[in-house]
């Protein structure tokens, strides 16, 4: 016996699902089921076609239900156990009339049992209930937060030669700054999810901005003790990784997470594009490099104010009803996150990706100055062009990724990026290096968003806060680990090792991406 199940109150993001009733005769023409939207409990809305004239074994009854949660993936089953026999028993006791009401037909049906796939296969993301104006304010706040993060991160590569000169240190020693940032990411990975649960999402965001402000004050207050500067980078790294995880978790609740997450990280790229030019302009005019961080402090204040109005009343992102403790999910989100293969695979992919991005963006100025014999202004423009490529790609490529599919798109872009990096490596012309580096930025621009949205489809909602914090923090640790390795190798072999290291990291990303579990193409 087959049924047509529809939930007309929801948006038409329908996914086809087969419903089978026990005891029904096989029917190859069984109509499919359309389920959309999300509810909180199984609810029978109506039954039609069950009349006194039905023969034994007929299968033309139509039952209308609302599913207990979310959109369902294709191929899932929804079994209405006992409905056939119960309906027949009820018919024999008191056959309903041709105009029998829904209540009369349903009387006697003992239970409805829904069988869903494991949470690992769930792709639905329940939207956050908020007004359109508040959503726009929260998105604007997240954009401002990530712009400041990009502004801070993009300036490091441009300032490295001047930091080395100020403290009279080599490549390996100045790379300790990346280690300090790495330690901050590790702290954020361990604490961000817990902080969000204990003080609330909004307060966690505000605390992270205050911590970032403290780190920027440390960096701008002195240029005598390199150890103090390293501590400042540690503080800023902790704050940034926390903000990144929180912003990613919020954007996963939006209606088009891939597109909006791409724009979010594109805004980061715009900040990273602008800051090398400002930093280089300041230091080439004799302004101490430390005073560049006053620009960060100036931005921290309006960013905090915007986050206050946007997030102060947001205590938590919505949980899926099926994933609340005692309702089908263990509630131990952290343990589930730490044992999730997709989470760790994507975290390692992000670590390699961010390592390649930051190694190129962080050391390209030194590479151009030493290997290509460029000017400080020209070197800063190469760095800025790389970040501009990142920004433009993150804003404009997501729709193309949707058409191709994220998995296929990443593989194609990786192949292009490796080819472009080889051109920048082997062709000893500054213009070639600049153009290739900018195009590499475009090619790899959407990898972070693709990994985050893929994780949102593979990981249950109750794990999102911890999973995104872990993925973001472990991923961002690559921005410290791999530039450090490049710095150590550059001290021994020369700064030319930047390009082959980036090529190797891109190749490793390709291998890692192929190990990520596949997402149903229709879910993308």
Short mmCIF file of C-alpha atoms in Angstrom, two decimals:
data_model
loop_
_atom_site.label_atom_id
_atom_site.label_comp_id
_atom_site.label_asym_id
_atom_site.label_seq_id
_atom_site.Cartn_x
_atom_site.Cartn_y
_atom_site.Cartn_z
CA UNK A 1 0.00 0.00 0.00
CA UNK A 2 1.52 3.30 -1.03
CA UNK A 3 0.77 6.81 0.01
CA UNK A 4 1.26 10.37 -1.13
CA UNK A 5 2.55 12.48 1.73
CA UNK A 6 2.78 16.22 1.39
CA UNK A 7 3.44 19.08 3.76
CA UNK A 8 1.96 22.08 1.96
CA UNK A 9 2.81 24.61 4.67
CA UNK A 10 6.52 24.62 3.86
CA UNK A 11 8.77 26.00 1.14
CA UNK A 12 9.21 23.79 -1.95
CA UNK A 13 12.72 22.60 -1.20
CA UNK A 14 11.36 19.10 -1.68
CA UNK A 15 13.27 15.86 -1.56
CA UNK A 16 11.69 12.67 -2.89
CA UNK A 17 11.12 9.91 -0.34
CA UNK A 18 9.39 6.52 -0.69
CA UNK A 19 6.75 5.51 1.85
CA UNK A 20 5.72 1.89 2.22
CA UNK A 21 2.95 0.41 4.35
CA UNK A 22 3.45 -3.13 5.72
CA UNK A 23 1.35 -5.76 4.09
CA UNK A 24 0.78 -3.83 0.90
CA UNK A 25 1.08 -5.50 -2.44
CA UNK A 26 4.17 -4.61 -4.45
CA UNK A 27 3.48 -1.77 -6.80
CA UNK A 28 6.15 -0.51 -9.13
CA UNK A 29 4.10 2.60 -9.78
CA UNK A 30 4.05 3.61 -6.14
CA UNK A 31 3.87 7.37 -6.01
CA UNK A 32 6.74 9.19 -4.41
CA UNK A 33 6.53 11.29 -1.29
CA UNK A 34 7.39 14.94 -1.05
CA UNK A 35 8.61 16.21 2.30
CA UNK A 36 9.60 19.81 2.90
CA UNK A 37 10.29 22.11 5.79
CA UNK A 38 10.70 21.01 9.37
CA UNK A 39 8.45 20.31 12.30
CA UNK A 40 8.95 19.13 15.84
CA UNK A 41 6.81 15.99 16.14
CA UNK A 42 5.14 13.51 13.76
CA UNK A 43 1.67 14.84 13.01
CA UNK A 44 -1.00 13.17 10.90
CA UNK A 45 -2.83 15.86 8.94
CA UNK A 46 -5.35 13.81 6.99
CA UNK A 47 -6.40 10.54 5.37
CA UNK A 48 -8.44 10.07 2.21
CA UNK A 49 -9.47 7.20 -0.03
CA UNK A 50 -10.22 4.68 2.75
CA UNK A 51 -13.84 3.86 2.00
CA UNK A 52 -16.22 1.04 2.69
CA UNK A 53 -15.90 -0.05 -0.90
CA UNK A 54 -12.22 -0.96 -0.56
CA UNK A 55 -11.31 -4.54 -1.31
CA UNK A 56 -9.03 -6.55 0.92
CA UNK A 57 -5.45 -5.53 0.10
CA UNK A 58 -6.30 -2.37 -1.83
CA UNK A 59 -3.58 0.23 -1.75
CA UNK A 60 -5.20 3.49 -2.77
CA UNK A 61 -5.46 5.22 0.64
CA UNK A 62 -3.75 8.59 0.91
CA UNK A 63 -2.29 9.64 4.27
CA UNK A 64 -1.05 13.18 4.78
CA UNK A 65 1.54 13.75 7.53
CA UNK A 66 4.00 16.34 8.68
CA UNK A 67 7.45 14.80 9.36
CA UNK A 68 9.06 15.28 12.78
CA UNK A 69 12.06 17.16 11.47
CA UNK A 70 13.87 18.64 8.53
CA UNK A 71 14.13 17.77 4.90
CA UNK A 72 14.85 14.13 4.14
CA UNK A 73 17.45 12.77 1.78
CA UNK A 74 16.37 10.83 -1.26
CA UNK A 75 15.90 7.14 -0.63
CA UNK A 76 14.90 7.40 3.04
CA UNK A 77 11.85 5.47 4.21
CA UNK A 78 8.99 6.50 6.43
CA UNK A 79 7.08 3.41 7.66
CA UNK A 80 3.53 3.72 9.00
CA UNK A 81 3.52 0.56 11.10
CA UNK A 82 0.21 -1.19 11.74
CA UNK A 83 -1.83 1.25 9.69
CA UNK A 84 -3.14 -1.29 7.18
CA UNK A 85 -4.38 -3.91 9.61
CA UNK A 86 -5.71 -1.30 12.02
CA UNK A 87 -7.62 0.46 9.28
CA UNK A 88 -9.15 -2.84 8.13
CA UNK A 89 -10.14 -3.79 11.68
CA UNK A 90 -11.75 -0.39 12.14
CA UNK A 91 -13.57 -0.80 8.82
CA UNK A 92 -14.94 -4.21 9.85
CA UNK A 93 -16.17 -2.89 13.22
CA UNK A 94 -17.84 0.21 11.78
CA UNK A 95 -17.40 0.77 8.06
CA UNK A 96 -17.08 4.48 7.40
CA UNK A 97 -19.32 6.22 4.93
CA UNK A 98 -18.14 7.60 1.63
CA UNK A 99 -17.85 11.01 3.30
CA UNK A 100 -16.10 9.70 6.42
CA UNK A 101 -14.16 12.31 8.30
CA UNK A 102 -10.42 12.16 8.80
CA UNK A 103 -10.87 11.54 12.54
CA UNK A 104 -13.16 8.56 11.91
CA UNK A 105 -10.72 6.95 9.51
CA UNK A 106 -7.74 7.50 11.80
CA UNK A 107 -9.49 5.97 14.83
CA UNK A 108 -7.90 2.62 15.57
CA UNK A 109 -4.52 3.24 13.94
CA UNK A 110 -2.23 2.43 16.89
CA UNK A 111 1.08 4.12 16.03
CA UNK A 112 3.23 5.84 13.45
CA UNK A 113 6.87 4.77 13.34
CA UNK A 114 9.35 6.89 11.41
CA UNK A 115 12.61 5.34 10.31
CA UNK A 116 15.31 7.83 9.44
CA UNK A 117 18.95 7.30 8.49
CA UNK A 118 21.71 7.80 11.08
CA UNK A 119 22.42 11.43 12.03
CA UNK A 120 25.64 11.20 9.99
CA UNK A 121 23.58 11.29 6.80
CA UNK A 122 21.39 14.19 7.80
CA UNK A 123 21.69 17.15 5.49
CA UNK A 124 18.97 19.40 6.79
CA UNK A 125 19.85 22.62 8.58
CA UNK A 126 17.03 24.18 10.55
CA UNK A 127 16.86 27.93 9.94
CA UNK A 128 17.28 30.39 12.78
CA UNK A 129 14.06 32.25 13.57
CA UNK A 130 14.88 35.95 13.27
CA UNK A 131 13.54 39.02 11.52
CA UNK A 132 14.94 40.04 8.16
CA UNK A 133 16.35 43.24 9.62
CA UNK A 134 18.08 41.42 12.47
CA UNK A 135 19.48 38.85 10.06
CA UNK A 136 20.98 41.62 7.94
CA UNK A 137 22.46 43.27 11.03
CA UNK A 138 24.03 40.00 12.16
CA UNK A 139 25.44 39.35 8.71
CA UNK A 140 26.88 42.88 8.61
CA UNK A 141 28.44 42.35 12.04
CA UNK A 142 30.01 39.08 10.88
CA UNK A 143 31.33 40.77 7.73
CA UNK A 144 32.93 43.54 9.80
CA UNK A 145 34.47 40.99 12.17
CA UNK A 146 36.01 38.99 9.32
CA UNK A 147 37.18 42.14 7.52
CA UNK A 148 39.15 43.10 10.62
CA UNK A 149 40.53 39.56 10.87
CA UNK A 150 41.67 39.76 7.23
CA UNK A 151 43.11 43.23 7.81
CA UNK A 152 45.20 41.87 10.67
CA UNK A 153 46.25 38.67 8.92
CA UNK A 154 47.11 40.23 5.57
CA UNK A 155 49.48 42.76 7.12
CA UNK A 156 51.81 40.19 8.66
CA UNK A 157 53.58 39.28 5.43
CA UNK A 158 54.14 42.92 4.51
CA UNK A 159 55.55 43.71 7.97
CA UNK A 160 57.80 40.65 8.35
CA UNK A 161 60.92 42.21 6.73
CA UNK A 162 60.63 45.22 9.03
CA UNK A 163 60.04 43.08 12.12
CA UNK A 164 63.16 41.08 11.24
CA UNK A 165 65.12 44.29 10.85
CA UNK A 166 63.82 45.81 14.08
CA UNK A 167 64.70 42.80 16.24
CA UNK A 168 67.74 41.70 14.17
CA UNK A 169 66.39 38.17 13.76
CA UNK A 170 66.33 35.66 10.88
CA UNK A 171 63.50 33.87 9.07
CA UNK A 172 63.35 31.03 11.58
CA UNK A 173 63.17 33.33 14.60
CA UNK A 174 60.49 35.61 13.17
CA UNK A 175 58.45 32.49 12.36
CA UNK A 176 57.82 32.14 16.10
CA UNK A 177 55.07 34.69 15.50
CA UNK A 178 53.25 32.00 13.52
CA UNK A 179 53.78 29.51 16.35
CA UNK A 180 52.24 31.99 18.79
CA UNK A 181 49.21 32.32 16.55
CA UNK A 182 49.05 28.53 16.26
CA UNK A 183 48.88 28.19 20.06
CA UNK A 184 46.03 30.67 20.09
CA UNK A 185 44.12 28.56 17.58
CA UNK A 186 44.63 25.46 19.71
CA UNK A 187 43.23 27.23 22.77
CA UNK A 188 40.22 28.34 20.71
CA UNK A 189 39.67 24.80 19.42
CA UNK A 190 39.47 23.51 22.98
CA UNK A 191 37.45 26.34 24.48
CA UNK A 192 35.28 28.03 21.84
CA UNK A 193 32.40 25.55 21.90
CA UNK A 194 32.37 25.37 25.69
CA UNK A 195 32.49 29.16 25.98
CA UNK A 196 29.53 29.50 23.61
CA UNK A 197 27.44 27.02 25.59
CA UNK A 198 28.25 28.53 28.99
CA UNK A 199 27.90 32.25 28.33
CA UNK A 200 25.80 32.16 25.17
CA UNK A 201 26.62 32.71 21.52
CA UNK A 202 26.37 36.50 21.63
CA UNK A 203 28.43 36.94 24.77
CA UNK A 204 31.09 34.58 23.40
CA UNK A 205 31.35 36.76 20.29
CA UNK A 206 31.67 39.94 22.38
CA UNK A 207 34.30 38.40 24.64
CA UNK A 208 36.38 37.34 21.64
CA UNK A 209 36.34 40.91 20.26
CA UNK A 210 37.49 42.30 23.63
CA UNK A 211 40.31 39.73 23.72
CA UNK A 212 41.31 40.72 20.18
CA UNK A 213 41.40 44.38 21.24
CA UNK A 214 43.72 43.49 24.13
CA UNK A 215 46.08 41.68 21.75
CA UNK A 216 46.21 44.65 19.38
CA UNK A 217 46.98 46.99 22.29
CA UNK A 218 49.91 44.74 23.22
CA UNK A 219 51.24 44.75 19.65
CA UNK A 220 51.08 48.51 19.28
CA UNK A 221 52.46 49.40 22.70
CA UNK A 222 56.11 48.36 22.23
CA UNK A 223 58.76 47.20 19.76
CA UNK A 224 61.53 46.28 22.19
CA UNK A 225 60.68 42.79 23.42
CA UNK A 226 60.00 40.22 20.69
CA UNK A 227 58.55 37.81 23.28
CA UNK A 228 55.85 40.33 24.20
CA UNK A 229 54.94 40.68 20.54
CA UNK A 230 54.63 36.89 20.28
CA UNK A 231 52.23 36.95 23.23
CA UNK A 232 50.17 39.61 21.47
CA UNK A 233 49.92 37.37 18.40
CA UNK A 234 48.81 34.49 20.65
CA UNK A 235 46.00 36.60 22.12
CA UNK A 236 44.82 37.82 18.72
CA UNK A 237 44.98 34.28 17.30
CA UNK A 238 42.78 32.94 20.11
CA UNK A 239 40.21 35.65 19.48
CA UNK A 240 40.20 35.29 15.71
CA UNK A 241 39.77 31.51 15.71
CA UNK A 242 36.87 31.83 18.15
CA UNK A 243 35.19 34.47 15.97
CA UNK A 244 35.69 32.37 12.86
CA UNK A 245 34.05 29.31 14.38
CA UNK A 246 31.11 31.35 15.66
CA UNK A 247 30.58 33.13 12.34
CA UNK A 248 30.75 29.86 10.40
CA UNK A 249 28.18 28.28 12.72
CA UNK A 250 25.81 31.22 12.29
CA UNK A 251 26.13 31.31 8.50
CA UNK A 252 25.35 27.58 8.34
CA UNK A 253 21.82 28.46 9.52
CA UNK A 254 21.16 30.80 6.58
CA UNK A 255 19.06 29.78 3.59
CA UNK A 256 22.02 29.71 1.17
CA UNK A 257 25.01 28.80 3.34
CA UNK A 258 27.45 28.17 0.47
CA UNK A 259 26.83 31.56 -1.15
CA UNK A 260 26.81 33.57 2.06
CA UNK A 261 29.79 31.76 3.57
CA UNK A 262 31.68 32.50 0.36
CA UNK A 263 30.85 36.19 0.71
CA UNK A 264 31.88 36.09 4.38
CA UNK A 265 35.32 34.76 3.53
CA UNK A 266 35.48 37.10 0.55
CA UNK A 267 35.15 39.99 3.00
CA UNK A 268 38.12 38.50 4.88
CA UNK A 269 40.04 38.60 1.61
CA UNK A 270 39.16 42.26 1.06
CA UNK A 271 40.61 43.11 4.45
CA UNK A 272 43.75 41.13 3.66
CA UNK A 273 43.98 42.86 0.26
CA UNK A 274 43.89 46.37 1.72
CA UNK A 275 46.18 46.03 4.73
CA UNK A 276 49.51 45.24 2.97
CA UNK A 277 49.25 48.50 1.02
CA UNK A 278 48.56 50.53 4.15
CA UNK A 279 51.27 48.76 6.15
CA UNK A 280 53.89 49.21 3.41
CA UNK A 281 52.94 52.86 2.90
CA UNK A 282 53.39 53.52 6.61
CA UNK A 283 56.75 51.79 7.13
CA UNK A 284 58.32 53.12 3.90
CA UNK A 285 57.57 56.63 5.18
CA UNK A 286 59.47 56.01 8.39
CA UNK A 287 56.50 55.24 10.65
CA UNK A 288 57.35 52.46 13.15
CA UNK A 289 55.71 49.20 12.11
CA UNK A 290 54.04 48.81 15.53
CA UNK A 291 51.85 51.86 14.90
CA UNK A 292 50.11 49.99 12.10
CA UNK A 293 48.25 48.08 14.83
CA UNK A 294 46.57 51.30 15.92
CA UNK A 295 44.40 50.87 12.83
CA UNK A 296 43.29 47.51 14.25
CA UNK A 297 42.36 49.17 17.53
CA UNK A 298 40.40 51.82 15.68
CA UNK A 299 38.38 49.11 13.91
CA UNK A 300 37.90 46.98 17.04
CA UNK A 301 35.65 49.59 18.65
CA UNK A 302 32.95 49.84 15.92
CA UNK A 303 33.15 46.06 15.37
CA UNK A 304 32.36 45.54 19.06
CA UNK A 305 29.49 48.02 18.93
CA UNK A 306 27.99 46.33 15.88
CA UNK A 307 28.30 42.87 17.47
CA UNK A 308 26.66 44.20 20.64
CA UNK A 309 23.52 45.29 18.82
CA UNK A 310 23.47 42.22 16.58
CA UNK A 311 24.27 39.30 18.87
CA UNK A 312 23.91 40.27 22.52
CA UNK A 313 20.46 38.62 22.77
CA UNK A 314 21.37 35.49 20.79
CA UNK A 315 21.99 32.83 23.42
CA UNK A 316 22.30 29.77 21.20
CA UNK A 317 21.80 28.64 17.63
CA UNK A 318 18.74 26.40 17.21
CA UNK A 319 19.09 22.69 17.90
CA UNK A 320 17.45 20.06 15.80
CA UNK A 321 14.67 18.44 17.81
CA UNK A 322 15.99 14.98 16.98
CA UNK A 323 19.41 15.91 18.28
CA UNK A 324 18.46 17.24 21.70
CA UNK A 325 19.57 15.14 24.66
CA UNK A 326 17.04 12.43 25.30
CA UNK A 327 15.51 12.74 21.80
CA UNK A 328 17.66 10.47 19.70
CA UNK A 329 21.00 12.17 20.25
CA UNK A 330 23.43 11.44 23.07
CA UNK A 331 23.97 15.08 23.92
CA UNK A 332 27.71 14.56 24.20
CA UNK A 333 28.50 16.78 21.23
CA UNK A 334 32.18 17.19 22.01
CA UNK A 335 32.84 13.44 22.20
CA UNK A 336 30.89 12.83 19.00
CA UNK A 337 32.85 15.59 17.29
CA UNK A 338 36.21 14.19 18.34
CA UNK A 339 35.33 10.76 16.94
CA UNK A 340 33.81 11.99 13.67
CA UNK A 341 35.78 11.03 10.56
CA UNK A 342 34.29 13.80 8.37
CA UNK A 343 35.20 16.44 10.96
CA UNK A 344 38.84 15.37 11.16
CA UNK A 345 39.19 14.85 7.41
CA UNK A 346 37.86 18.33 6.72
CA UNK A 347 39.95 19.79 9.54
CA UNK A 348 43.14 18.36 8.01
CA UNK A 349 42.07 19.57 4.57
CA UNK A 350 41.59 23.06 5.99
CA UNK A 351 44.94 22.91 7.78
CA UNK A 352 46.65 22.17 4.46
CA UNK A 353 44.60 24.78 2.61
CA UNK A 354 45.14 27.56 5.14
CA UNK A 355 48.81 26.57 5.36
CA UNK A 356 49.21 27.03 1.61
CA UNK A 357 47.26 30.30 1.65
CA UNK A 358 49.18 31.82 4.56
CA UNK A 359 52.58 30.51 3.44
CA UNK A 360 52.06 32.20 0.09
CA UNK A 361 50.49 35.35 1.51
CA UNK A 362 52.89 35.56 4.44
CA UNK A 363 56.18 34.98 2.61
CA UNK A 364 55.48 36.26 -0.91
CA UNK A 365 56.76 39.76 -0.05
CA UNK A 366 60.09 38.36 1.15
CA UNK A 367 60.17 36.01 -1.85
CA UNK A 368 59.66 38.84 -4.35
CA UNK A 369 62.25 41.04 -2.61
CA UNK A 370 64.92 38.31 -2.41
CA UNK A 371 64.30 36.04 -5.41
CA UNK A 372 62.61 38.32 -7.96
CA UNK A 373 64.51 41.45 -6.79
CA UNK A 374 61.37 43.56 -6.65
CA UNK A 375 60.76 46.83 -4.79
CA UNK A 376 58.88 47.00 -1.44
CA UNK A 377 55.91 48.63 -3.17
CA UNK A 378 55.90 46.03 -5.95
CA UNK A 379 56.19 43.19 -3.45
CA UNK A 380 53.26 44.51 -1.43
CA UNK A 381 51.18 44.71 -4.61
CA UNK A 382 51.91 41.04 -5.36
CA UNK A 383 50.67 40.15 -1.87
CA UNK A 384 47.61 42.36 -2.29
CA UNK A 385 46.80 40.86 -5.70
CA UNK A 386 46.82 37.41 -4.12
CA UNK A 387 44.33 38.48 -1.46
CA UNK A 388 42.25 40.33 -4.05
CA UNK A 389 42.02 37.10 -6.02
CA UNK A 390 40.85 35.35 -2.87
CA UNK A 391 38.20 37.99 -2.25
CA UNK A 392 36.83 38.06 -5.80
CA UNK A 393 36.76 34.28 -6.08
CA UNK A 394 34.93 33.89 -2.79
CA UNK A 395 32.27 36.35 -3.85
CA UNK A 396 31.69 35.29 -7.48
CA UNK A 397 32.62 31.59 -7.73
CA UNK A 398 30.10 29.96 -5.32
CA UNK A 399 27.25 29.93 -7.91
CA UNK A 400 29.56 28.14 -10.35
CA UNK A 401 30.49 25.69 -7.60
CA UNK A 402 26.83 24.92 -7.08
CA UNK A 403 26.41 24.12 -10.78
CA UNK A 404 29.46 21.86 -10.89
CA UNK A 405 29.10 20.42 -7.42
CA UNK A 406 31.49 21.36 -4.63
CA UNK A 407 33.47 18.13 -4.80
CA UNK A 408 34.17 18.38 -8.53
CA UNK A 409 34.81 22.13 -8.36
CA UNK A 410 37.51 21.78 -5.70
CA UNK A 411 39.33 19.11 -7.70
CA UNK A 412 39.30 21.26 -10.86
CA UNK A 413 40.48 24.35 -9.00
CA UNK A 414 43.28 22.41 -7.31
CA UNK A 415 44.60 21.25 -10.67
CA UNK A 416 44.58 24.84 -11.96
CA UNK A 417 46.25 26.17 -8.82
CA UNK A 418 49.08 23.63 -9.03
CA UNK A 419 49.70 24.53 -12.68
CA UNK A 420 49.76 28.26 -11.87
CA UNK A 421 52.11 27.77 -8.93
CA UNK A 422 54.51 25.85 -11.15
CA UNK A 423 54.51 28.82 -13.55
CA UNK A 424 55.28 31.20 -10.69
CA UNK A 425 58.04 28.83 -9.54
CA UNK A 426 59.82 28.14 -12.82
CA UNK A 427 59.31 31.35 -14.85
CA UNK A 428 61.83 33.90 -13.45
CA UNK A 429 59.83 37.01 -14.36
CA UNK A 430 58.25 39.27 -11.73
CA UNK A 431 55.14 39.97 -13.81
CA UNK A 432 54.57 36.25 -14.34
CA UNK A 433 54.92 35.64 -10.61
CA UNK A 434 52.45 38.42 -9.83
CA UNK A 435 49.77 37.30 -12.30
CA UNK A 436 50.10 33.61 -11.41
CA UNK A 437 49.93 34.39 -7.70
CA UNK A 438 46.76 36.44 -8.16
CA UNK A 439 45.11 33.66 -10.19
CA UNK A 440 46.10 31.09 -7.58
CA UNK A 441 44.18 33.24 -5.10
CA UNK A 442 41.09 33.01 -7.32
CA UNK A 443 41.47 29.25 -7.80
CA UNK A 444 41.73 28.34 -4.11
CA UNK A 445 39.35 31.03 -2.88
CA UNK A 446 36.28 28.89 -2.23
CA UNK A 447 37.97 25.93 -0.55
CA UNK A 448 37.22 27.11 2.97
CA UNK A 449 33.54 27.73 2.26
CA UNK A 450 33.24 24.39 0.45
CA UNK A 451 34.72 22.55 3.42
CA UNK A 452 32.47 24.32 5.93
CA UNK A 453 29.25 23.76 3.96
CA UNK A 454 30.21 20.14 3.28
CA UNK A 455 30.76 19.69 7.01
CA UNK A 456 27.34 21.19 7.66
CA UNK A 457 25.78 18.48 5.48
CA UNK A 458 27.78 15.60 6.93
CA UNK A 459 27.67 16.54 10.62
CA UNK A 460 24.51 16.61 12.81
CA UNK A 461 23.30 20.01 14.01
CA UNK A 462 24.01 19.32 17.70
CA UNK A 463 27.69 18.92 16.80
CA UNK A 464 27.92 22.09 14.70
CA UNK A 465 29.28 24.44 17.39
CA UNK A 466 32.05 22.02 18.39
CA UNK A 467 32.66 20.72 14.87
CA UNK A 468 33.01 24.17 13.31
CA UNK A 469 35.20 25.35 16.19
CA UNK A 470 37.45 22.30 15.80
CA UNK A 471 37.57 22.49 12.00
CA UNK A 472 38.21 26.23 12.01
CA UNK A 473 40.82 26.10 14.76
CA UNK A 474 42.72 23.09 13.45
CA UNK A 475 42.41 24.57 9.98
CA UNK A 476 43.73 27.93 11.10
CA UNK A 477 46.62 26.20 12.87
CA UNK A 478 47.93 25.57 9.37
CA UNK A 479 48.43 29.31 9.03
CA UNK A 480 51.00 29.06 11.80
CA UNK A 481 52.50 25.60 11.29
CA UNK A 482 53.32 25.75 7.59
CA UNK A 483 54.66 29.33 7.50
CA UNK A 484 56.89 28.29 10.41
CA UNK A 485 58.18 25.33 8.43
CA UNK A 486 58.78 27.61 5.44
CA UNK A 487 60.66 30.04 7.68
CA UNK A 488 62.91 27.35 9.11
CA UNK A 489 63.64 25.91 5.66
CA UNK A 490 64.25 29.41 4.27
CA UNK A 491 66.89 30.06 6.93
CA UNK A 492 68.76 26.92 5.84
CA UNK A 493 68.05 26.76 2.09
CA UNK A 494 66.80 30.18 1.06
CA UNK A 495 63.44 31.86 0.61
CA UNK A 496 62.98 30.16 -2.80
CA UNK A 497 61.45 27.17 -0.94
CA UNK A 498 58.14 29.05 -0.70
CA UNK A 499 56.87 28.00 -4.13
CA UNK A 500 57.67 24.25 -3.99
CA UNK A 501 56.22 24.08 -0.48
CA UNK A 502 52.94 25.60 -1.68
CA UNK A 503 52.81 23.14 -4.61
CA UNK A 504 53.27 20.23 -2.20
CA UNK A 505 50.52 21.54 0.09
CA UNK A 506 48.11 21.89 -2.82
CA UNK A 507 48.79 18.31 -3.89
CA UNK A 508 48.20 17.06 -0.34
CA UNK A 509 44.89 18.92 -0.29
CA UNK A 510 43.77 17.03 -3.38
CA UNK A 511 44.46 13.68 -1.71
CA UNK A 512 42.69 14.76 1.46
CA UNK A 513 39.64 16.07 -0.41
CA UNK A 514 39.17 12.72 -2.14
CA UNK A 515 38.96 11.11 1.32
CA UNK A 516 36.06 13.33 2.41
CA UNK A 517 32.79 11.31 2.37
CA UNK A 518 30.64 12.12 -0.62
CA UNK A 519 27.54 14.27 -0.25
CA UNK A 520 24.49 13.38 -2.33
CA UNK A 521 24.65 15.64 -5.41
CA UNK A 522 20.99 16.58 -4.91
CA UNK A 523 21.78 17.78 -1.38
CA UNK A 524 24.29 20.23 -2.82
#
